[in-house]
Each structure stands twice: as C-alpha cells, then as structure tokens.
Amino acid sequence: MNRDKSPKVLPQDEYNQVLISNVSPPGWRNPEPSKRYNLVVIGAGTAGLVTAAGAAGLGARVALIERHLLGGDCLNYGCVPSKSIIRSARSAEDVRLAGSLGIRVPEGMEVDFPAVMERMRRLRSKLSSHDSARRFQEMGVDVFLGEARFTGADSVEAGGKRLRFSKAVIATGARAVELPIEGLREIGYLTNETVFSLTERPQRLAVIGGGPLGSELAQAFHRLGSRVTLFEAGDHLLGREDSDAAQILQDAFVKEGVQLNLGSKPKRVSRTDQGKVITYEKNGKEEQLVVDEILIGVGRAPNVEGLNLEAAGVKYDRKNGVIVNDFLQTSNPRIYAAGDICLQAKFTHTADATARIVIQNALFLGRKKLSALTIPWTTYTDPEIAHVGMYERDAKERGIEVDTFARSLSEVDRAVLDGEDQGFVKLHVKRGTDKILGATIVARHAGEMIGEIGLAMVGGLGLKAMANVIHPYPTQAEAIKQVADMYNRTRLTPFIKRGFSFWLGLNRLNSAAALSRYRHRAQSVLSRAFAALAKKKAPERKEE
Ligand SMILES: Cc1cc2nc3c(=O)[nH]c(=O)nc-3n(C[C@H](O)[C@H](O)[C@H](O)COP(=O)(O)OP(=O)(O)OC[C@H]3O[C@@H](n4cnc5c(N)ncnc54)[C@H](O)[C@@H]3O)c2cc1C
C-alpha cells in the first residue's frame, strides 16, 4: 500500500523537500513482508536505525517501521538543528567579543536570522542522506512507513501489513511533555518539533525549563538577537549538574543578558494586543511577562501510546516508558527496547549504545548489560558542561567515599589565552585509590575533553596513569593532566620526601669518595622511598 500523504516539515523549501525525500519519501511503497523476520524494529530514530543497520549487516532479515520521519528527533528536531544554530550563535557572540581581543569590528554587526535557519536546513538536509529510506532499503532492510501496532506476542501491524517476528525492538523514542499551564494550548507555543521551522526571529522569547534543551536554546536565541527570559522552577539551571558547574553557566547567562527567572513557575498564559502574557509565581507573588513566543523545553514523555503493548505483553508506564531489565529485554522475552523509550539518559549516543546491546542480546545470545556502560553527556551551552560517571552525591548515596581533585581553568595557560578561563575540571576517585568514579568539566569545548576521562574509565586506567599522558602545550585539556598531577603530589609523604632529600643531599657533596662511603645506605633509603611512592595511594581529600 502506498502512503497517500507524506509528513510536512516547514518551511517547504528546497532543503526540507530533500529532507522529506530522504526520510519520508512521497509515494513510498511498503514491501511485501517476509514470512518471519529475525528482527522487527519499531521506530527509526537513532536507536532503531543503528539496530536495523547492524542486524542487517550481520545477515539478519530485518523490518524497520517508522510512522513519521526516519532519523527521529536527533536529525529532524533535536541534536542536528540545535547544534547548527548554536554554531551560528557562537559566531555572533565571538564577533561581539572581538573588541576584547583587539579586533575592531565595524559598527552594525547584524544577525541574519533567516540565513541562520536556512543554513541549518541545508546542513540537516545534507546529513539526512545517512538516514534515508532508500539507503536502508539498499542495506537489505524492509522499510515500512506507517504506525506500528502489536497484534500479539510475535506480530505487529504497520501500513496495513502484518509482520511476524522472532525478535522485535521497541525504539519509539520520546516527545515534549505537555505542561499543565492554563491557556497554553489555546495560545499556542513552540516545542523542539516546531522551533526549528521558524523563519523569523521572535523578538521576545520565553523559554520554560532550564534543563539542557531550554538552556542551550535560550542562549542560542539570545545570541541570535531575541530578548530571552528563561523560567526555571529549581534554584539553579541544569538541575542534574553540580551547583558549582551551573553557577558558572548562570554567571555567563547574566553577563550576556539572558534574563534568568529561577525559582519561578508559570501558571497561566493569555493573549493581549501586546503579545502573549505569562503569569508566573515567584517568591509567593504573581508577576507577569509579555512575550511574542513561548518555547517549552521541559521534560520528555515516552512514546508508548498506540503501540498496543498490552497485546504483546510488554509492561510500561507513561512516565518511564517501556520497562526493561539490565539486558534491555522487556516483560515479553522476544521483545527488547532501546533509546529514549526505556532510558533515563536520553541521548543519541545512549540510543546508539543500547542498540548495539540489543543486537547482541536479541540475535546472538549475548549477555551485554546496560549497567556496564560508562555514559558521558554534554550540554552544549557556552561554556559547555560535560559529565561522565558518578557525581559526588551518587557516590555518597552508595556509601562510597571519594577524594575530589579540581583545577580551575584560570590556572590553565590556554584557557587564559583564549579568554575562556571560566570553568574547571573536577574528578572524583574512590578514596585512598586512583580509581576514577566520575568527572565534570566546564569549558568551552568540554564535550571534546570528557572523552579522555571516559576512555580512562572504560580502560580501567587510574589517575596515576593519566598523569603520564602528555598533552600538547598549550591546550585546555592540559587541565586533566594537571588534576592527575595534583593526585600524584598527594603521594609524596614526608617519609618519601625525606628519602629524596637525603639522596639529593648526597649528590650535592659531589664527591665520588663520599658517595661510595654512603652508597649502601643511600641505595636502601632511595629504594624504600620509591617502593613507598609506587604503593602510595591518595591519602586524603585534596581540593584546589
Ligand atoms: C532539541 C534537542 C536537542 C538534543 N540534542 C542532543 C545532543 O546534542 N546530543 C544528544 O546526545 N542528544 C540530544 N538530544 C536527544 C536525542 O535527540 C535523543 O536522545 C535521540 O534522538 C533518541 O533516539 P531514539 O531513537 O531513542 O528516539 P527518537 O529519535 O525519538 O526516534 C523514535 C522514532 O520512533 C517513531 N515512532 C514512535 N512511535 C511509533 C510507532 N508507533 N510506530 C512507528 N514509529 C514510531 C518516531 O516517529 C521517531 O522517529 C536532543 C533532543 C532534543 C529534543
């Protein structure tokens, strides 16, 4: 059966037409289903695409079902468009700050908002060829465009066809939650599914939610020339991150001129001649703000509706999505899940990583565990905030004592020279050892730096080994080595220092006779000092 209607992505310009022709081709003819598939994949976002491509590449008979756009959130409404406009916004800020670097920019620097959005659409359409329906077809995947709905424990219906499977994976992702703010639906608002269709800059923009999505887009739109007010119910941005990291970001926002409204809760929205009026509560009082657009950046709701999960015996809840065990298997042993639909950590790289687990566990009797993954993440504000592993509070909850080592970027030459010295590298190790438990980096390119720490954690390398990594000078990543050096210095106890002083004192005598007289004692003191240094673990908490 052909689909008579392709979804629309606005504006319908040449770039979005290319996008659509790749990720939801008009007139697409769904194939005749095989008798039984090794794997039916529901949802063609990152998790579904990686699962389908990987399984087909290994020789499995695979069907992939997508109801909207292949590529899912990341390509169409998430990472790709947001990082494109963040890049433009960063340029705008660099031009604004050029004077402080001794570069005079002629008066009248101007952001061409339609051009910023057009650039984004052009790049998105270019990247969309990776996720195209035809490319997957050429890989040997049967691509069905239509809504999937389970009809039993081993069958699913899509586009009027019934597909039988040995195994299936649910990768239907998540969407923006609807906020219970009176009048919001009637007045209209933007979400990640509509904000990237803008062709005109909203002059006054309210962003509701100071998590990663809200913070990234608030700063980007501000830099692109909107007057932005960011509403956050909590007492700091990025509630998941440590408050010292969030504080640096808040200071940057305030310095740039983003209006921060922390501890505030929008209650009602109405429309007047002046614009959209948000009535919000702050410190027990009601206040109002008039804007042109409202962007909702709070929370993600798993796409469980319409799948008829009951028919397949798959347990789920509307808040956390499909319930899986550590092997990503649902309550129906034939059916697995991957990506945002079942994860707390809703990221493209976790969708990818869980897809790889599913391929092994579902098709090849693998026993790969979700809990074994070391997952980093980055919020792409300026500065970026990147994290991997545990926070200190996680360690406390688990009864693990930590030593924390931190280095401010104001001590790192390259960061000072770049004028990007507001940030830090902070590492937690298990107390008395050099085993890395987690790290937070606040830096302009923190996302590029966190990988080194992730690699050390995955490879079981401790801080002692990291102190041996030579970084080119000057780089901001030197901060990581400096943290490792701080750890190393804690290994120099008074005893070890005395041994070294004794040896150096002997050297100052500069006499072969004196050296040979003391050789025996010197060798013994020195070898004890080195042995102690080799064994020595971090003795105490040391923070900058
Ligand atoms: C604005 C924004 C910026 C982001 N930036 C980043 C970033 O920089 N880095 C990062 O790592 N992550 C980022 N993310 C998160 C990232 O986009 C998601 O974690 C990722 O897309 C999840 O992939 P997924 O495959 O699990 O789900 P999705 O990408 O949501 O894909 C699920 C697919 O399933 C389809 N589907 C749903 N129900 C059905 C059904 N019944 N039948 C058939 N198909 C169905 C949907 O149409 C969709 O295409 C961002 C998200 C947003 C919103």
XYZ file of C-alpha atoms and ligand atoms in Angstrom:
597
model
C 0.000 0.000 0.000
C 1.315 3.479 -0.859
C 1.122 6.282 1.643
C -1.003 8.993 0.108
C 0.432 11.736 2.307
C 3.996 12.479 3.376
C 4.529 14.429 6.580
C 5.354 18.114 6.130
C 8.383 19.892 7.548
C 8.041 23.663 7.385
C 9.027 25.771 5.555
C 8.560 23.703 2.419
C 11.715 24.967 0.752
C 14.191 23.044 -1.395
C 16.127 21.832 1.671
C 13.139 20.461 3.506
C 11.985 18.829 0.293
C 15.303 16.998 0.098
C 14.918 16.101 3.773
C 11.463 14.665 3.176
C 12.514 12.827 0.028
C 15.157 11.063 2.144
C 13.383 10.390 5.419
C 9.769 10.022 4.315
C 9.735 9.680 0.533
C 6.423 10.634 -1.063
C 4.780 7.652 -2.766
C 6.852 5.148 -0.800
C 5.675 1.610 -1.464
C 5.882 -0.646 1.579
C 7.365 -4.054 0.683
C 5.567 -7.401 0.900
C 6.526 -8.690 4.361
C 8.714 -11.782 4.712
C 7.151 -14.838 6.332
C 9.002 -14.125 9.562
C 11.683 -11.589 10.410
C 14.665 -12.188 12.648
C 14.098 -8.661 13.908
C 11.328 -6.101 13.576
C 12.465 -2.638 14.627
C 9.779 -0.141 15.619
C 10.860 3.471 15.301
C 13.603 4.788 13.008
C 15.384 7.283 15.242
C 18.996 6.669 16.225
C 18.190 3.552 18.270
C 16.086 1.976 15.515
C 18.413 2.878 12.648
C 21.516 1.577 14.420
C 19.742 -1.645 15.367
C 18.376 -2.190 11.853
C 21.652 -1.410 10.068
C 23.733 -3.508 12.474
C 21.395 -6.513 12.361
C 21.029 -6.424 8.557
C 24.809 -6.083 8.195
C 25.199 -9.302 10.180
C 22.817 -11.135 7.863
C 19.527 -10.891 9.772
C 16.203 -10.421 7.979
C 15.088 -7.058 9.307
C 11.980 -4.866 9.041
C 12.052 -1.228 10.121
C 8.805 0.652 10.818
C 8.568 4.446 11.035
C 5.381 6.477 11.382
C 6.861 9.934 10.781
C 10.441 10.763 9.732
C 13.425 8.420 9.634
C 16.214 9.937 11.692
C 13.828 10.638 14.578
C 14.417 13.514 16.946
C 18.167 13.773 16.541
C 18.198 14.508 12.826
C 14.901 16.302 12.443
C 14.075 18.109 15.677
C 16.996 17.701 18.066
C 20.774 17.470 18.042
C 21.330 18.332 14.390
C 19.262 21.521 14.021
C 20.099 22.719 17.540
C 23.852 22.323 17.105
C 23.691 24.108 13.763
C 22.050 27.206 15.203
C 24.266 27.043 18.307
C 27.256 27.262 15.955
C 25.852 30.394 14.321
C 25.022 31.868 17.719
C 28.560 31.233 18.928
C 29.897 33.134 15.936
C 27.645 36.069 16.723
C 28.979 36.133 20.276
C 32.577 35.879 19.079
C 32.041 38.893 16.837
C 30.533 40.794 19.759
C 33.543 39.943 21.916
C 36.079 40.586 19.151
C 36.891 44.034 20.554
C 38.186 42.463 23.761
C 40.682 40.511 21.640
C 41.884 43.639 19.881
C 39.848 43.126 16.743
C 37.712 46.085 15.814
C 34.514 45.136 14.005
C 32.889 47.919 12.003
C 29.654 49.152 13.570
C 26.454 47.372 12.769
C 27.164 43.671 13.182
C 23.887 42.060 12.295
C 22.432 38.578 12.699
C 20.605 37.428 9.583
C 18.174 35.089 11.345
C 16.547 33.680 8.188
C 20.043 32.863 6.862
C 20.958 31.107 10.139
C 17.852 28.942 9.839
C 18.433 28.319 6.146
C 21.994 27.173 6.866
C 20.573 24.765 9.442
C 18.021 23.386 6.959
C 20.703 22.993 4.295
C 23.019 21.055 6.604
C 20.183 18.955 8.003
C 19.063 18.001 4.513
C 22.651 17.077 3.665
C 23.001 14.824 6.725
C 19.595 13.277 6.060
C 21.045 11.102 3.297
C 22.641 8.938 6.042
C 19.201 8.120 7.405
C 17.357 7.809 4.108
C 14.746 5.128 3.496
C 16.417 4.141 0.233
C 19.801 3.724 1.899
C 18.280 1.321 4.405
C 16.458 -0.497 1.636
C 19.789 -0.919 -0.166
C 21.225 -2.390 3.045
C 18.575 -5.108 2.772
C 16.202 -3.701 5.389
C 12.449 -3.830 4.612
C 11.340 -0.272 5.367
C 7.650 0.204 6.251
C 6.275 3.714 6.591
C 3.279 3.720 8.895
C 2.261 3.422 12.531
C 3.247 0.170 14.253
C 0.814 -1.638 16.492
C 1.342 -5.006 18.157
C -1.247 -7.640 17.319
C 0.200 -10.398 19.523
C 3.315 -11.642 21.278
C 5.160 -12.156 17.980
C 3.390 -9.974 15.462
C 2.932 -6.348 14.626
C 0.879 -4.431 12.076
C 2.119 -1.482 10.034
C 0.812 0.231 6.914
C -1.912 -2.402 6.584
C 0.569 -5.328 6.666
C 1.110 -7.945 9.335
C 4.725 -8.672 10.229
C 5.756 -11.748 12.232
C 8.993 -11.756 14.158
C 11.361 -13.934 16.151
C 12.545 -10.820 17.967
C 11.456 -7.192 17.996
C 12.843 -3.976 19.412
C 10.796 -1.005 20.504
C 12.683 2.215 19.704
C 9.843 4.713 19.573
C 11.626 7.486 21.483
C 10.046 10.367 23.377
C 8.356 13.711 22.749
C 7.959 17.054 24.538
C 5.667 16.796 27.571
C 2.551 18.919 27.695
C 2.772 21.331 30.601
C -0.327 21.915 32.725
C -0.245 25.697 32.270
C -3.692 27.216 31.914
C -4.305 28.709 28.465
C -1.059 27.406 26.959
C -2.643 25.085 24.425
C -5.128 27.723 23.255
C -2.494 30.460 22.920
C -0.004 28.220 21.163
C 3.626 27.524 21.929
C 6.821 26.174 20.406
C 8.439 22.830 21.144
C 11.503 21.181 19.675
C 9.222 19.963 16.869
C 8.276 23.462 15.746
C 11.031 25.829 16.867
C 13.365 24.821 14.037
C 10.712 25.748 11.476
C 10.919 29.424 12.467
C 11.983 31.732 9.663
C 11.552 34.937 11.616
C 13.235 35.731 14.883
C 10.876 36.089 17.840
C 11.727 39.485 19.334
C 10.730 38.447 22.854
C 11.043 34.763 23.696
C 10.168 32.971 26.923
C 11.871 29.612 27.388
C 10.249 27.430 30.015
C 12.662 24.933 31.543
C 16.318 25.381 32.436
C 17.440 21.842 31.579
C 19.835 21.095 28.710
C 17.318 21.784 25.922
C 15.998 25.018 27.453
C 19.443 26.325 28.408
C 21.015 25.576 25.023
C 18.221 27.202 23.040
C 17.785 30.160 25.428
C 21.430 31.131 24.999
C 21.376 30.497 21.242
C 18.267 32.609 20.621
C 19.601 35.359 22.858
C 22.830 35.453 20.863
C 20.825 35.495 17.650
C 19.076 38.634 18.829
C 15.898 37.604 20.681
C 15.201 39.073 24.098
C 15.110 35.833 26.095
C 13.663 35.133 29.529
C 14.385 31.685 30.918
C 11.982 30.279 33.522
C 13.263 27.541 35.806
C 11.404 26.184 38.828
C 14.574 24.995 40.592
C 17.184 27.153 42.255
C 19.773 26.582 39.546
C 19.956 25.729 35.859
C 20.695 22.160 34.785
C 19.286 20.612 37.969
C 21.185 17.384 37.394
C 24.598 19.104 37.373
C 26.580 20.223 40.423
C 25.701 23.729 41.549
C 29.294 24.978 41.065
C 29.094 23.991 37.383
C 25.638 25.506 36.940
C 26.756 28.710 38.671
C 29.416 29.339 36.023
C 26.786 28.963 33.326
C 24.352 31.235 35.153
C 27.042 33.891 35.517
C 27.709 33.632 31.773
C 23.977 33.979 31.016
C 23.617 37.025 33.251
C 26.743 38.630 31.779
C 25.423 38.124 28.242
C 21.996 39.453 29.140
C 19.745 36.365 29.224
C 17.008 37.138 31.770
C 17.108 34.336 34.337
C 13.965 33.677 36.296
C 14.974 30.978 38.785
C 12.529 29.591 41.359
C 9.618 30.671 39.196
C 6.567 28.788 37.969
C 4.428 29.868 35.008
C 0.752 29.488 35.952
C -1.357 30.970 33.169
C -0.971 32.273 29.653
C -3.278 34.685 27.853
C -3.124 36.928 24.806
C -3.399 40.711 24.616
C -2.604 43.249 21.888
C 0.926 43.414 23.306
C 1.580 39.704 22.908
C 1.424 36.504 24.960
C 1.169 37.241 28.665
C 2.731 34.755 31.059
C 1.558 34.969 34.644
C 4.085 33.282 36.896
C 4.626 32.747 40.572
C 7.845 33.742 42.244
C 8.575 34.035 45.964
C 4.858 33.574 46.671
C 3.901 36.527 44.432
C 2.327 36.597 40.977
C 4.161 38.525 38.254
C 3.658 38.915 34.514
C 5.810 38.947 31.397
C 4.747 39.753 27.833
C 6.483 37.882 25.000
C 5.998 37.027 21.340
C 6.712 33.294 21.597
C 6.926 30.649 24.288
C 9.262 27.685 23.910
C 8.633 24.694 26.133
C 11.860 22.936 26.985
C 10.788 20.799 29.929
C 10.786 17.040 30.080
C 10.282 14.217 27.625
C 7.348 11.784 27.548
C 7.983 8.250 26.189
C 6.031 7.301 23.026
C 4.157 4.291 24.411
C 0.681 5.203 23.218
C -0.831 3.488 20.193
C 1.618 0.566 20.221
C -0.937 -1.771 21.812
C 1.776 -3.019 24.153
C -0.837 -4.954 26.121
C -1.343 -7.319 23.163
C 2.360 -8.127 23.204
C 2.556 -8.500 26.979
C 5.041 -5.632 27.285
C 4.954 -3.743 30.593
C 5.369 0.012 30.571
C 4.448 3.147 32.413
C 3.650 6.543 30.956
C 6.427 8.326 32.805
C 9.380 5.958 32.414
C 8.318 4.230 29.222
C 8.892 0.568 28.389
C 10.235 -1.366 31.360
C 13.388 -3.373 30.624
C 15.855 -5.480 32.576
C 19.619 -4.928 32.517
C 19.774 -6.834 29.193
C 17.206 -4.413 27.689
C 14.643 -7.203 27.495
C 11.009 -6.340 28.169
C 8.463 -8.466 30.018
C 7.974 -10.299 26.677
C 11.293 -12.171 26.228
C 11.047 -11.824 22.425
C 10.873 -8.039 22.645
C 13.652 -5.635 23.559
C 13.783 -1.846 23.811
C 16.478 0.744 23.104
C 16.916 4.512 23.266
C 14.715 7.189 24.804
C 11.691 4.881 25.127
C 13.323 2.986 28.009
C 16.256 5.074 29.257
C 16.733 7.746 31.891
C 19.761 9.050 29.968
C 18.010 10.305 26.843
C 20.850 10.953 24.402
C 21.728 9.992 20.871
C 24.889 8.221 21.990
C 22.958 6.144 24.543
C 20.378 5.281 21.880
C 23.297 4.104 19.741
C 24.991 2.193 22.579
C 21.784 0.435 23.632
C 21.017 -0.501 20.022
C 24.366 -2.332 19.922
C 23.499 -4.168 23.142
C 20.144 -5.223 21.677
C 21.709 -6.630 18.506
C 23.979 -8.879 20.554
C 21.452 -9.895 23.190
C 18.446 -10.388 20.914
C 20.112 -12.086 17.962
C 23.271 -13.722 19.280
C 22.563 -14.933 22.820
C 24.668 -12.050 24.178
C 24.532 -11.022 27.848
C 25.584 -7.403 27.465
C 24.385 -5.180 30.289
C 23.085 -1.640 30.290
C 24.628 -1.124 33.742
C 28.104 -1.824 32.319
C 28.026 1.275 30.116
C 30.044 4.353 31.026
C 27.865 7.168 29.734
C 29.080 10.724 29.254
C 26.900 13.684 28.319
C 27.323 17.302 27.385
C 25.117 20.361 27.499
C 26.138 22.486 24.533
C 25.884 25.877 26.149
C 28.837 28.242 26.244
C 30.696 27.180 28.297
C 29.728 23.551 27.781
C 29.131 21.332 30.781
C 30.189 17.717 30.322
C 29.935 14.882 32.769
C 30.782 11.181 32.987
C 30.225 8.582 35.712
C 29.178 9.458 39.251
C 28.571 12.765 40.908
C 29.816 13.077 44.490
C 26.198 12.784 45.675
C 25.779 9.470 43.770
C 28.855 8.090 45.497
C 27.526 9.232 48.891
C 24.179 7.549 48.212
C 26.011 4.307 47.508
C 28.187 4.666 50.606
C 31.370 5.187 48.557
C 33.842 7.713 49.950
C 35.602 9.874 47.389
C 38.616 12.136 47.056
C 37.968 15.077 44.754
C 40.603 16.850 42.684
C 39.721 20.025 40.806
C 41.566 22.503 38.627
C 40.208 25.881 37.675
C 40.707 26.885 34.042
C 42.089 30.186 35.317
C 45.245 28.120 36.081
C 45.446 26.726 32.561
C 47.505 28.802 30.148
C 45.499 28.048 27.003
C 42.184 28.851 28.649
C 43.609 32.188 29.859
C 44.968 32.985 26.384
C 41.646 32.055 24.790
C 39.776 34.278 27.230
C 37.849 31.123 28.242
C 39.039 30.694 31.803
C 35.629 30.412 33.472
C 35.421 26.695 34.092
C 37.079 23.714 35.697
C 37.946 20.055 35.523
C 36.773 18.119 38.567
C 37.469 14.446 39.127
C 36.304 12.066 41.824
C 38.304 8.969 42.743
C 37.484 6.240 45.208
C 39.025 7.418 48.473
C 42.558 6.170 49.026
C 42.877 4.933 45.420
C 43.324 6.454 41.971
C 40.209 4.734 40.538
C 38.154 7.332 38.671
C 34.469 7.335 39.600
C 33.292 10.410 37.742
C 34.171 13.807 36.369
C 32.626 17.125 35.432
C 34.203 19.562 33.008
C 33.053 23.123 32.440
C 34.871 24.561 29.437
C 34.094 25.938 26.008
C 34.816 22.529 24.464
C 34.101 20.346 27.490
C 32.323 17.812 25.264
C 35.558 17.236 23.356
C 37.553 16.876 26.599
C 35.346 14.457 28.525
C 36.143 11.581 26.131
C 39.659 11.254 27.561
C 38.257 10.625 31.019
C 35.624 8.236 29.618
C 38.406 6.306 27.899
C 40.370 6.064 31.155
C 37.286 4.803 32.995
C 36.402 2.220 30.342
C 40.039 1.090 30.098
C 40.403 0.859 33.884
C 43.158 3.498 33.926
C 43.561 5.448 37.138
C 44.731 8.981 37.775
C 48.296 7.718 38.201
C 48.299 6.563 34.561
C 46.611 9.764 33.424
C 49.477 11.778 34.898
C 51.714 10.047 32.314
C 49.647 11.285 29.361
C 51.493 14.104 27.628
C 49.203 16.808 26.256
C 50.450 19.265 23.677
C 51.112 22.686 25.187
C 49.124 24.864 25.303
C 45.766 23.103 25.292
C 42.798 23.354 27.617
C 42.888 19.563 28.018
C 46.115 20.039 29.969
C 43.778 20.731 32.881
C 43.093 16.974 33.004
C 46.785 16.198 33.378
C 47.112 18.930 35.993
C 44.390 17.243 38.026
C 46.270 13.949 37.720
C 49.454 15.742 38.866
C 47.550 17.022 41.903
C 46.721 13.437 42.759
C 50.364 12.433 42.300
C 51.516 15.134 44.672
C 49.387 13.623 47.435
C 51.517 10.502 47.128
C 54.645 12.402 48.239
C 54.522 11.727 52.008
C 57.039 13.257 54.458
C 58.867 9.901 54.555
C 59.229 9.754 50.776
C 60.287 13.392 50.677
C 62.953 12.712 53.348
C 64.339 9.836 51.271
C 64.597 12.056 48.191
C 66.182 14.921 50.212
C 68.777 12.552 51.615
C 69.696 11.358 48.131
C 69.866 14.845 46.699
C 71.947 16.000 49.655
C 74.448 13.254 48.915
C 74.589 14.388 45.302
C 75.467 17.896 46.409
C 78.608 16.520 48.137
C 79.760 15.926 44.579
C 82.480 13.580 45.675
C 82.869 10.011 44.466
C 84.513 9.057 47.731
C 81.664 10.434 49.835
C 79.112 8.809 47.548
C 80.767 5.438 47.738
C 81.062 5.764 51.547
C 77.295 6.237 51.812
C 76.349 4.106 48.773
C 74.862 1.258 50.735
C 72.707 3.446 52.983
C 71.750 5.698 50.101
C 70.585 2.805 47.944
C 68.468 1.389 50.707
C 66.841 4.748 51.577
C 66.147 5.516 47.935
C 64.684 2.118 47.113
C 62.396 2.325 50.186
C 61.270 5.778 49.124
C 60.493 4.624 45.557
C 58.726 1.486 46.832
C 56.609 3.627 49.143
C 55.809 6.015 46.283
C 54.796 3.156 43.999
C 52.445 1.753 46.628
C 51.209 5.068 47.927
C 47.598 5.877 47.214
C 45.903 9.227 47.642
C 45.894 9.732 51.417
C 43.405 12.468 51.841
C 40.833 14.640 50.078
C 42.562 17.425 48.242
C 40.753 20.213 46.529
C 42.026 23.313 44.960
C 16.297 19.933 20.988
C 17.013 18.653 21.306
C 18.391 18.630 21.259
C 19.070 17.454 21.527
N 20.436 17.470 21.495
C 21.115 16.346 21.768
C 22.529 16.335 21.706
O 23.155 17.339 21.408
N 23.166 15.178 21.980
C 22.492 14.029 22.311
O 23.129 13.006 22.553
N 21.147 14.016 22.376
C 20.445 15.138 22.104
N 19.085 15.117 22.142
C 18.391 13.854 22.470
C 18.326 12.925 21.258
O 17.712 13.605 20.183
C 17.527 11.675 21.609
O 18.069 11.099 22.765
C 17.591 10.640 20.493
O 17.015 11.166 19.332
C 16.830 9.369 20.909
O 16.779 8.477 19.845
P 15.668 7.343 19.816
O 15.961 6.533 18.600
O 15.585 6.648 21.101
O 14.277 8.117 19.650
P 13.751 9.118 18.539
O 14.827 9.846 17.874
O 12.669 9.900 19.195
O 13.089 8.166 17.441
C 11.922 7.443 17.686
C 11.193 7.236 16.364
O 10.106 6.343 16.575
C 8.997 6.778 15.793
N 7.770 6.199 16.361
C 7.187 6.499 17.541
N 6.087 5.725 17.721
C 5.977 4.943 16.631
C 5.060 3.943 16.226
N 4.006 3.579 16.977
N 5.248 3.338 15.018
C 6.297 3.673 14.236
N 7.202 4.615 14.573
C 7.055 5.228 15.765
C 9.066 8.293 15.905
O 8.371 8.904 14.852
C 10.571 8.530 15.822
O 11.011 8.748 14.513
C 18.358 16.270 21.860
C 16.967 16.283 21.889
C 16.296 17.456 21.616
C 14.799 17.438 21.650
